[in-house]
Tab-separated table of C-alpha atoms in Angstrom:
chain	number	residue	atom	x	y	z
A	9	MET	CA	-210.810	-6.420	-8.768
A	10	VAL	CA	-208.901	-9.630	-8.322
A	11	HIS	CA	-206.580	-10.696	-11.140
A	12	ALA	CA	-205.243	-14.159	-11.751
A	13	PRO	CA	-201.598	-14.254	-10.645
A	14	SER	CA	-200.000	-13.989	-14.082
A	15	LEU	CA	-202.436	-12.348	-16.466
A	16	GLN	CA	-200.608	-10.273	-19.039
A	17	HIS	CA	-201.920	-8.163	-21.900
A	18	ARG	CA	-201.013	-9.187	-25.431
A	19	LEU	CA	-202.018	-8.047	-28.849
A	20	PRO	CA	-204.543	-10.159	-30.793
A	21	GLY	CA	-202.908	-13.067	-32.576
A	22	GLU	CA	-199.890	-13.146	-30.274
A	23	ALA	CA	-199.180	-16.719	-29.149
A	24	ALA	CA	-200.116	-17.791	-25.632
A	25	ARG	CA	-197.175	-17.868	-23.258
A	26	PHE	CA	-196.691	-20.276	-20.403
A	27	GLN	CA	-194.464	-19.844	-17.402
A	28	THR	CA	-192.067	-22.723	-17.103
A	29	SER	CA	-190.855	-21.941	-13.618
A	30	LEU	CA	-192.970	-21.267	-10.576
A	31	SER	CA	-193.161	-17.742	-9.295
A	32	SER	CA	-193.107	-17.454	-5.519
A	33	GLY	CA	-196.791	-16.462	-5.614
A	34	THR	CA	-197.735	-19.494	-7.697
A	35	GLY	CA	-195.698	-21.778	-5.447
A	36	LYS	CA	-197.511	-20.392	-2.414
A	37	ILE	CA	-200.908	-20.866	-4.095
A	38	LEU	CA	-200.048	-24.481	-4.939
A	39	ALA	CA	-198.886	-25.185	-1.364
A	40	GLU	CA	-202.102	-23.698	0.040
A	41	THR	CA	-204.155	-25.660	-2.488
A	42	GLU	CA	-202.485	-28.928	-1.478
A	43	ALA	CA	-203.217	-28.180	2.191
A	44	GLN	CA	-206.877	-27.397	1.384
A	45	CYS	CA	-207.218	-30.633	-0.562
A	46	ARG	CA	-205.735	-32.671	2.309
A	47	ALA	CA	-208.137	-30.970	4.734
A	48	ARG	CA	-211.068	-31.903	2.467
A	49	GLY	CA	-209.862	-35.491	2.159
A	50	VAL	CA	-209.102	-35.259	-1.583
A	51	ARG	CA	-205.783	-35.576	-3.405
A	52	LEU	CA	-204.111	-33.021	-5.593
A	53	THR	CA	-202.328	-35.644	-7.679
A	54	PRO	CA	-199.232	-34.702	-9.683
A	55	ILE	CA	-201.334	-34.502	-12.869
A	56	ARG	CA	-203.963	-32.285	-11.258
A	57	ARG	CA	-201.205	-30.131	-9.806
A	58	ARG	CA	-199.517	-29.726	-13.222
A	59	VAL	CA	-202.808	-28.750	-14.889
A	60	LEU	CA	-203.462	-26.186	-12.154
A	61	GLU	CA	-199.883	-24.926	-12.414
A	62	VAL	CA	-200.270	-24.355	-16.160
A	63	LEU	CA	-203.600	-22.559	-15.618
A	64	LEU	CA	-201.989	-20.343	-12.986
A	65	GLY	CA	-199.137	-19.509	-15.355
A	66	ALA	CA	-201.256	-18.898	-18.437
A	67	ALA	CA	-201.686	-15.407	-19.826
A	68	LYS	CA	-205.324	-16.151	-20.706
A	69	PRO	CA	-207.933	-18.929	-20.326
A	70	LEU	CA	-206.897	-22.185	-22.001
A	71	GLY	CA	-208.810	-24.934	-23.751
A	72	ALA	CA	-208.185	-28.554	-22.791
A	73	TYR	CA	-206.120	-29.179	-25.923
A	74	ASP	CA	-204.042	-26.054	-25.221
A	75	LEU	CA	-203.401	-27.456	-21.757
A	76	ALA	CA	-202.387	-30.821	-23.216
A	77	ASP	CA	-200.002	-29.034	-25.600
A	78	ALA	CA	-198.519	-26.964	-22.769
A	79	LEU	CA	-197.929	-30.081	-20.714
A	80	VAL	CA	-196.201	-31.795	-23.675
A	81	SER	CA	-193.842	-28.813	-23.960
A	82	GLN	CA	-192.962	-29.411	-20.322
A	83	GLY	CA	-191.944	-32.988	-21.032
A	84	ARG	CA	-195.099	-34.880	-20.186
A	85	LYS	CA	-197.480	-36.105	-22.885
A	86	MET	CA	-201.017	-36.211	-21.577
A	87	ALA	CA	-204.156	-37.516	-23.281
A	88	PRO	CA	-206.998	-34.968	-23.545
A	89	ILE	CA	-209.266	-37.216	-21.433
A	90	THR	CA	-206.698	-37.048	-18.631
A	91	VAL	CA	-206.697	-33.255	-18.866
A	92	TYR	CA	-210.521	-33.197	-18.784
A	93	ARG	CA	-210.558	-35.418	-15.677
A	94	ALA	CA	-208.064	-33.150	-13.948
A	95	LEU	CA	-210.145	-30.106	-14.927
A	96	ASP	CA	-213.321	-31.749	-13.574
A	97	PHE	CA	-211.569	-32.263	-10.231
A	98	LEU	CA	-210.243	-28.701	-10.142
A	99	ILE	CA	-213.697	-27.299	-10.919
A	100	GLU	CA	-215.348	-29.522	-8.272
A	101	GLN	CA	-212.883	-28.219	-5.697
A	102	GLY	CA	-213.393	-24.575	-6.721
A	103	LEU	CA	-209.811	-24.305	-7.972
A	104	ALA	CA	-210.699	-23.571	-11.600
A	105	HIS	CA	-213.634	-22.361	-13.648
A	106	ARG	CA	-214.889	-23.207	-17.117
A	107	LEU	CA	-215.715	-20.203	-19.245
A	108	ALA	CA	-218.557	-21.527	-21.374
A	109	SER	CA	-218.399	-18.674	-23.892
A	110	ARG	CA	-214.782	-19.568	-24.668
A	111	ASN	CA	-214.853	-23.312	-23.925
A	112	ALA	CA	-211.748	-22.562	-21.907
A	113	TYR	CA	-210.556	-22.857	-18.326
A	114	ILE	CA	-209.045	-20.429	-15.848
A	115	ALA	CA	-207.609	-20.883	-12.366
A	116	SER	CA	-209.837	-19.571	-9.609
A	117	THR	CA	-208.562	-16.538	-7.763
A	118	GLY	CA	-210.922	-16.869	-4.847
A	119	GLY	CA	-213.763	-18.776	-3.263
A	120	HIS	CA	-216.590	-16.690	-4.675
A	121	ALA	CA	-220.026	-18.298	-4.559
A	122	THR	CA	-220.871	-16.692	-7.899
A	123	PRO	CA	-217.725	-15.692	-9.740
A	124	ALA	CA	-217.989	-13.069	-12.439
A	125	PHE	CA	-215.522	-12.777	-15.295
A	126	LEU	CA	-214.753	-9.812	-17.497
A	127	ILE	CA	-213.562	-11.312	-20.787
A	128	CYS	CA	-211.789	-9.162	-23.363
A	129	GLU	CA	-212.748	-10.109	-26.920
A	130	ALA	CA	-209.587	-8.490	-28.294
A	131	CYS	CA	-206.755	-9.963	-26.194
A	132	GLY	CA	-208.585	-12.882	-24.557
A	133	GLU	CA	-207.783	-11.842	-20.985
A	134	ALA	CA	-210.297	-12.957	-18.390
A	135	THR	CA	-210.411	-11.192	-15.048
A	136	GLU	CA	-212.303	-12.727	-12.145
A	137	ILE	CA	-214.001	-10.030	-10.116
A	138	ALA	CA	-215.067	-10.313	-6.515
A	139	CYS	CA	-218.406	-8.660	-5.893
A	140	PRO	CA	-220.460	-9.990	-2.979
A	141	ASP	CA	-223.444	-7.860	-4.070
A	142	VAL	CA	-223.585	-9.645	-7.443
A	143	ALA	CA	-223.301	-13.062	-5.787
A	144	GLU	CA	-226.077	-12.235	-3.306
A	145	THR	CA	-228.358	-10.862	-6.032
A	146	VAL	CA	-227.886	-13.983	-8.156
A	147	ARG	CA	-228.557	-16.195	-5.122
A	148	ARG	CA	-231.793	-14.300	-4.333
A	149	VAL	CA	-233.039	-14.473	-7.929
A	150	LEU	CA	-232.320	-18.199	-8.144
A	151	THR	CA	-234.087	-18.841	-4.836
A	152	ALA	CA	-237.104	-16.747	-5.849
A	153	GLN	CA	-237.364	-18.612	-9.158
A	154	GLY	CA	-236.854	-22.020	-7.550
A	155	TYR	CA	-234.078	-22.573	-10.048
A	156	GLN	CA	-231.161	-24.892	-9.390
A	157	PRO	CA	-228.220	-23.923	-11.614
A	158	LEU	CA	-225.556	-26.296	-12.832
A	159	SER	CA	-223.023	-23.464	-12.675
A	160	ARG	CA	-223.064	-19.946	-11.343
A	161	ALA	CA	-220.342	-18.155	-13.262
A	162	LEU	CA	-221.250	-14.884	-14.926
A	163	GLU	CA	-219.373	-13.969	-18.099
A	164	ILE	CA	-219.300	-10.427	-19.389
A	165	THR	CA	-217.537	-9.835	-22.692
A	166	GLY	CA	-216.185	-6.560	-23.999
A	167	ARG	CA	-212.840	-4.790	-24.221
A	168	CYS	CA	-210.385	-4.374	-21.359
A	169	PRO	CA	-208.938	-0.898	-20.664
A	170	HIS	CA	-205.675	-1.819	-22.435
A	171	CYS	CA	-207.426	-2.911	-25.647
A	172	GLN	CA	-209.701	0.136	-25.599
A	173	ASP	CA	-206.560	2.247	-25.760
A	174	VAL	CA	-204.973	0.143	-28.535
A	175	HIS	CA	-207.995	-0.253	-30.811
């Protein structure tokens, strides 16, 4: 399993926490992301970088308004439309994913063709899992059906091991 760099377990109802300083791992991810963007001929603007930084530092997936609030707390007021534009870019570049069941966003932890997420209904944690067999099976089914998906993220909801122990 691959976990986002800063996922932490919390009890239900506990407020979301944001990292205000970059961990060395997050700093490295951002540097690599900037290099990838340059190589692709696209720009990781300061706004896009800040949105990605907040996603990387979030304890759970965040909605666009949560992101806007987090960015205000860091001294920069940002209109929701600006956040949505940054999210669209990050998703296009494979740097973030939208979790439709939560209407929330999470930083990507890898370049999986078909990412799968295990989403805990108790604490809200979302874990991206890397499973090439799942990705290949989905690809084969889509090809056989002649179906062209708009997105390929699989979302599985339930309870994480921590919340199974608590509840």
